[in-house]
Coordinates of C-alpha atoms in Angstrom, one line a residue:
M1437 CA -61.2 -266.7 56.5
Q1438 CA -64.1 -264.5 57.5
Q1439 CA -65.1 -266.6 60.5
H1440 CA -61.6 -267.1 61.6
S1441 CA -61.1 -263.3 61.6
A1442 CA -64.5 -263.0 63.5
Q1443 CA -63.0 -265.2 66.2
H1444 CA -59.8 -263.1 66.5
L1445 CA -62.1 -260.1 67.0
F1446 CA -64.5 -261.8 69.4
S1447 CA -61.6 -263.0 71.4
A1448 CA -60.1 -259.6 71.6
I1449 CA -63.0 -257.9 72.7
A1450 CA -63.6 -260.7 75.3
E1451 CA -60.3 -260.0 76.9
Q1452 CA -61.4 -256.5 77.6
Y1453 CA -64.0 -257.8 79.8
G1454 CA -61.8 -260.3 81.5
Y1455 CA -62.2 -263.5 79.6
D1456 CA -59.4 -265.7 77.9
T1457 CA -60.0 -267.7 75.0
T1458 CA -58.8 -271.3 75.7
T1459 CA -59.9 -272.9 72.5
W1460 CA -62.1 -272.4 69.5
S1461 CA -63.8 -274.2 66.7
L1462 CA -64.9 -273.2 63.1
G1463 CA -67.8 -275.3 62.0
E1464 CA -69.5 -275.4 58.6
E1465 CA -72.2 -273.1 59.7
R1466 CA -71.7 -272.2 63.2
C1467 CA -68.5 -271.4 65.2
N1468 CA -67.8 -271.3 69.0
V1469 CA -65.0 -270.1 71.4
E1470 CA -64.6 -271.2 75.0
L1471 CA -64.1 -268.4 77.4
V1472 CA -62.7 -268.7 81.0
P1473 CA -62.3 -265.7 83.4
M1474 CA -58.7 -264.4 83.5
N1475 CA -56.2 -265.3 86.5
G1476 CA -58.4 -268.2 87.6
A1477 CA -61.3 -266.1 88.7
S1478 CA -65.0 -267.2 88.5
A1479 CA -67.3 -265.5 86.3
S1480 CA -69.0 -264.5 89.4
E1481 CA -66.0 -262.5 90.4
V1482 CA -65.4 -260.9 87.0
T1483 CA -68.9 -259.5 87.2
T1484 CA -71.3 -258.8 90.0
G1485 CA -73.9 -261.4 91.5
K1486 CA -73.3 -264.6 93.3
K1487 CA -73.2 -268.0 91.5
S1488 CA -72.4 -271.5 92.4
G1489 CA -71.3 -274.9 90.9
K1490 CA -71.2 -274.9 87.0
E1491 CA -72.6 -271.4 86.8
K1492 CA -69.5 -269.8 88.3
N1493 CA -67.7 -270.2 84.8
V1494 CA -70.8 -269.2 82.6
I1495 CA -70.3 -265.7 81.2
P1496 CA -73.2 -263.5 82.2
A1497 CA -75.8 -262.8 79.5
E1498 CA -75.1 -259.1 80.0
T1499 CA -71.6 -259.3 79.6
L1500 CA -71.9 -261.2 76.5
Q1501 CA -74.3 -258.6 75.1
K1502 CA -71.7 -255.9 75.7
I1503 CA -69.1 -258.0 73.9
E1504 CA -71.2 -258.6 70.9
E1505 CA -72.1 -254.9 70.8
K1506 CA -68.3 -253.9 70.9
V1507 CA -67.5 -256.6 68.4
N1508 CA -70.0 -255.0 65.8
E1509 CA -68.9 -251.4 66.7
A1510 CA -65.4 -252.5 65.8
I1511 CA -67.0 -254.2 62.4
V1512 CA -68.5 -250.9 61.6
S1513 CA -65.4 -248.9 62.2
G1514 CA -63.6 -251.0 59.7
L1515 CA -60.3 -251.3 61.5
A1516 CA -57.5 -252.8 59.4
M1517 CA -56.5 -256.5 59.9
T1518 CA -52.9 -256.9 59.0
P1519 CA -50.3 -260.0 59.0
S1520 CA -46.7 -259.5 59.5
F1521 CA -43.7 -261.0 61.2
A1522 CA -42.7 -260.1 64.7
K1523 CA -39.0 -259.4 65.3
P1524 CA -37.2 -260.9 68.3
G1525 CA -36.3 -258.4 71.0
T1526 CA -39.0 -255.8 70.3
E1527 CA -41.7 -255.1 72.6
E1528 CA -44.2 -256.7 70.2
W1529 CA -42.3 -259.9 70.4
E1530 CA -41.9 -260.2 74.1
K1531 CA -45.7 -259.5 74.6
I1532 CA -46.5 -262.5 72.4
A1533 CA -43.7 -264.6 73.7
A1534 CA -45.0 -264.4 77.2
K1535 CA -48.2 -266.4 76.1
F1536 CA -46.0 -269.5 75.3
E1537 CA -44.5 -272.0 77.7
P1538 CA -40.9 -271.8 78.5
G1539 CA -38.9 -273.5 75.8
Q1540 CA -41.8 -273.4 73.3
T1541 CA -41.3 -269.8 72.1
P1542 CA -40.8 -270.2 68.0
K1543 CA -37.9 -268.7 66.2
A1544 CA -40.1 -266.9 63.9
M1545 CA -43.5 -265.6 64.5
R1546 CA -46.2 -264.5 62.2
I1547 CA -48.5 -262.2 63.7
V1548 CA -51.9 -260.7 62.9
T1549 CA -52.8 -257.2 64.0
I1550 CA -56.3 -255.5 64.3
D1551 CA -55.2 -251.8 64.2
G1552 CA -55.3 -250.5 67.8
L1553 CA -57.0 -253.5 69.3
D1554 CA -55.2 -256.8 69.2
V1555 CA -52.0 -258.5 68.2
N1556 CA -51.9 -262.4 68.1
P1557 CA -49.6 -265.0 66.4
C1558 CA -51.6 -266.7 63.7
C1559 CA -50.5 -268.5 60.4
G1560 CA -54.1 -268.4 58.9
T1561 CA -55.7 -266.3 56.2
H1562 CA -57.8 -263.2 57.3
V1563 CA -59.9 -260.3 56.1
Q1564 CA -58.1 -257.0 55.1
N1565 CA -60.4 -255.0 57.3
L1566 CA -63.1 -255.8 59.7
A1567 CA -65.8 -254.0 57.5
Q1568 CA -65.6 -257.4 55.5
L1569 CA -67.0 -259.2 58.3
R1570 CA -70.3 -257.3 57.9
S1571 CA -71.6 -258.5 61.4
L1572 CA -71.6 -261.1 64.2
R1573 CA -74.3 -262.5 66.1
V1574 CA -74.0 -264.5 69.2
L1575 CA -76.4 -267.5 69.2
S1576 CA -76.0 -269.3 72.5
T1577 CA -73.7 -270.3 75.3
E1578 CA -73.3 -273.5 77.4
Y1579 CA -71.0 -274.8 80.1
A1580 CA -68.2 -277.0 78.8
R1581 CA -65.1 -278.2 80.3
G1582 CA -65.1 -275.6 82.9
A1583 CA -65.5 -272.9 80.4
S1584 CA -68.3 -270.9 78.7
R1585 CA -68.7 -272.2 75.2
V1586 CA -70.1 -269.4 73.1
W1587 CA -71.6 -270.0 69.6
F1588 CA -71.7 -267.4 66.9
V1589 CA -71.9 -266.7 63.4
A1590 CA -70.6 -263.9 61.2
G1591 CA -70.7 -262.4 57.7
E1592 CA -73.1 -264.1 55.2
R1593 CA -73.8 -266.8 57.8
V1594 CA -75.7 -264.3 59.9
N1595 CA -78.1 -263.9 56.9
R1596 CA -78.3 -267.5 56.6
E1597 CA -79.0 -268.2 60.3
F1598 CA -81.8 -265.4 60.1
S1599 CA -83.5 -267.1 57.2
R1600 CA -83.4 -270.5 58.9
M1601 CA -84.8 -269.0 62.2
L1602 CA -87.6 -267.2 60.1
R1603 CA -88.5 -270.5 58.5
N1604 CA -88.7 -272.1 61.8
E1605 CA -90.7 -269.3 63.2
H1606 CA -93.2 -269.6 60.0
A1607 CA -93.5 -273.3 60.7
M1608 CA -94.1 -272.7 64.4
T1609 CA -96.8 -270.1 63.7
K1610 CA -98.7 -272.5 61.4
L1611 CA -98.4 -275.6 64.0
L1612 CA -99.4 -273.4 67.1
S1613 CA -102.0 -271.1 65.2
S1614 CA -100.5 -268.2 67.0
A1615 CA -98.5 -265.1 66.3
P1616 CA -94.5 -265.4 66.8
D1617 CA -94.8 -263.2 70.1
D1618 CA -97.2 -265.7 71.6
H1619 CA -95.1 -268.9 70.7
A1620 CA -93.5 -269.3 74.1
S1621 CA -96.5 -268.9 76.1
R1622 CA -98.5 -271.1 73.6
V1623 CA -96.0 -273.8 74.1
E1624 CA -95.9 -273.5 77.8
R1625 CA -99.5 -273.9 78.0
L1626 CA -99.2 -277.0 75.7
L1627 CA -96.6 -278.4 78.1
Q1628 CA -98.6 -278.0 81.2
F1629 CA -101.6 -279.6 79.3
Q1630 CA -99.3 -282.6 78.6
K1631 CA -97.9 -282.7 82.0
S1632 CA -101.5 -282.9 83.3
A1633 CA -102.6 -285.4 80.7
T1634 CA -99.6 -287.6 81.4
K1635 CA -100.3 -287.6 85.0
E1636 CA -104.0 -288.5 84.4
L1637 CA -102.9 -291.2 82.0
K1638 CA -100.6 -292.7 84.6
N1639 CA -103.3 -292.7 87.2
L1640 CA -105.8 -294.3 84.6
Q1641 CA -103.1 -297.1 83.7
K1642 CA -102.8 -297.7 87.5
E1643 CA -106.5 -298.2 87.7
L1644 CA -106.7 -300.5 84.5
A1645 CA -103.7 -302.5 85.9
A1646 CA -105.4 -303.0 89.2
S1647 CA -108.3 -304.4 87.4
I1648 CA -106.4 -306.7 85.1
A1649 CA -104.4 -307.8 88.2
R1650 CA -107.6 -308.9 90.0
D1651 CA -108.4 -311.1 87.0
L1652 CA -105.0 -312.6 86.7
M1653 CA -104.8 -313.3 90.4
A1654 CA -108.1 -315.5 90.0
Q1655 CA -106.3 -317.7 87.5
T1656 CA -103.2 -318.7 89.8
S1657 CA -104.6 -322.2 89.9
E1658 CA -103.4 -322.6 86.3
G1659 CA -99.9 -322.6 87.3
V1660 CA -98.8 -320.2 84.5
V1661 CA -100.8 -317.0 83.8
T1662 CA -100.5 -314.9 80.6
Y1663 CA -101.4 -311.5 79.6
H1664 CA -100.6 -309.5 76.3
R1665 CA -101.2 -305.8 75.6
D1666 CA -100.6 -304.5 72.0
E1667 CA -100.1 -300.8 72.9
G1668 CA -98.5 -301.6 76.2
D1669 CA -94.8 -300.7 77.3
L1670 CA -92.6 -302.1 80.0
G1671 CA -93.7 -299.3 82.3
F1672 CA -97.1 -300.7 82.1
L1673 CA -96.0 -304.3 82.7
Q1674 CA -94.2 -303.3 85.7
T1675 CA -97.0 -301.5 87.0
L1676 CA -99.2 -304.5 86.5
L1677 CA -96.6 -306.6 88.2
S1678 CA -96.6 -304.6 91.2
M1679 CA -100.5 -304.7 91.5
L1680 CA -100.0 -308.5 91.7
G1681 CA -98.2 -308.3 94.8
D1682 CA -97.4 -311.7 96.4
A1683 CA -99.5 -313.7 93.8
K1684 CA -96.3 -314.1 91.9
N1685 CA -95.2 -316.4 94.7
D1686 CA -98.0 -318.8 93.8
A1687 CA -97.9 -318.8 90.0
V1688 CA -95.7 -317.8 87.0
F1689 CA -96.9 -314.6 85.2
V1690 CA -96.0 -314.1 81.6
L1691 CA -96.7 -310.6 80.6
T1692 CA -96.1 -309.3 77.2
A1693 CA -96.5 -306.2 75.1
G1694 CA -96.0 -305.1 71.4
E1695 CA -96.7 -306.9 68.3
L1696 CA -98.1 -310.4 69.2
L1697 CA -96.7 -311.9 65.8
G1698 CA -93.4 -309.8 66.0
E1699 CA -91.2 -308.1 68.3
G1700 CA -92.1 -306.8 71.7
L1701 CA -91.2 -306.7 75.5
F1702 CA -91.8 -309.5 78.0
L1703 CA -91.8 -309.7 81.8
I1704 CA -91.8 -313.1 83.5
A1705 CA -92.4 -313.4 87.2
G1706 CA -92.9 -316.0 89.7
P1707 CA -91.4 -317.8 92.6
P1708 CA -87.8 -316.7 92.7
E1709 CA -86.3 -320.2 92.9
F1710 CA -88.3 -321.3 90.0
I1711 CA -87.4 -318.1 87.7
I1712 CA -83.6 -318.7 88.4
A1713 CA -83.8 -322.4 87.6
H1714 CA -86.0 -322.1 84.5
G1715 CA -86.5 -318.6 83.5
K1716 CA -83.3 -318.1 81.2
S1717 CA -83.8 -321.5 79.5
V1718 CA -87.2 -320.8 77.9
L1719 CA -86.1 -317.3 76.5
P1720 CA -84.8 -318.7 73.2
L1721 CA -88.2 -320.0 72.4
I1722 CA -89.3 -316.3 71.9
D1723 CA -85.7 -315.0 70.7
G1724 CA -85.7 -313.0 73.9
K1725 CA -82.9 -311.5 76.0
G1726 CA -83.3 -310.5 79.5
G1727 CA -81.7 -310.3 83.2
S1728 CA -80.7 -313.2 85.5
G1729 CA -84.1 -313.7 87.3
K1730 CA -83.3 -311.7 90.4
N1731 CA -86.1 -311.3 92.8
G1732 CA -88.1 -313.8 90.7
I1733 CA -88.3 -311.5 87.7
I1734 CA -87.0 -311.6 84.1
Q1735 CA -87.8 -308.8 81.7
G1736 CA -86.4 -307.8 78.3
K1737 CA -87.2 -307.7 74.5
A1738 CA -88.2 -310.5 72.4
K1739 CA -88.1 -310.8 68.5
G1740 CA -90.6 -313.7 68.4
L1741 CA -93.6 -313.1 70.7
A1742 CA -95.6 -315.1 68.1
N1743 CA -94.1 -318.2 70.0
V1744 CA -95.2 -317.3 73.4
D1745 CA -97.6 -320.2 73.6
A1746 CA -94.5 -322.5 73.2
L1747 CA -92.8 -320.7 76.2
V1748 CA -95.8 -321.0 78.3
A1749 CA -96.2 -324.7 77.7
K1750 CA -92.6 -325.2 78.5
L1751 CA -93.0 -323.4 81.8
Q1752 CA -96.1 -325.4 82.6
E1753 CA -94.1 -328.5 81.9
F1754 CA -91.4 -327.4 84.5
R1755 CA -94.2 -326.6 87.0
L1756 CA -95.6 -330.1 86.7
Q1757 CA -92.1 -331.4 87.4
Q1758 CA -91.9 -329.7 90.8

């Protein structure tokens, strides 16, 4: 009742700023309305400023702030919210009937009136006056289905939302060892550090892969060459493969990563004709699932890396049969 009444009020004020409500949703903790500029205009035409793409239909932050302020002013004023039935033929009836498609106008129409502000058809329950809403707070907005989806809370939910945010703030203060006003700058520095560290890690992994590749290429005479890395991932295996270059045309490389006695990742590469002919047939030995062997490469996940020796032995057998 409280949240639905707040939606009525929010939509009514939004109309004053040139936005229609196309749909709304009342969640257990947060509610939303979807707003579009009236008469097919874009948000950039309703307000000043040039926008393009999706941003055209996203309501500007300054407009949203004004709507929120007006909504709370109306709540403080305590305007009455009254249900009644509109009578056919009256100006009130005709105004609301115009919102329906031809032939869809009901025979009877229950309406809810916010004194001096809004009249809308509705069969739901509502507060008696806007003061019972206590307050409304806009949380966020996002682009959705060609509209601005605006999330909000009203009444007691405002207090609950504030308490939740305060708990999060206390947790972040402890984690970041900084005052709330410094959280954003602190996180920004951490992200910059993470970006630099990630770049450095990738460079180090490339250097490591190059070193490992040199050792593996020296073993091509064995026919099938294996390598396993416990803490590796598919990205590292692919980097290692790229470092092997044309060596995969001279031997079959079985590269694995993860738990050697359990699940993990695999990458098998070799002469394209050999991989296409035999690659898929050996995967059941490690309970693996992968691609078709295009370009001489099969990669995927395996549940039985503990049996990789059996897979290698089978590949060796196929190599000897050539």
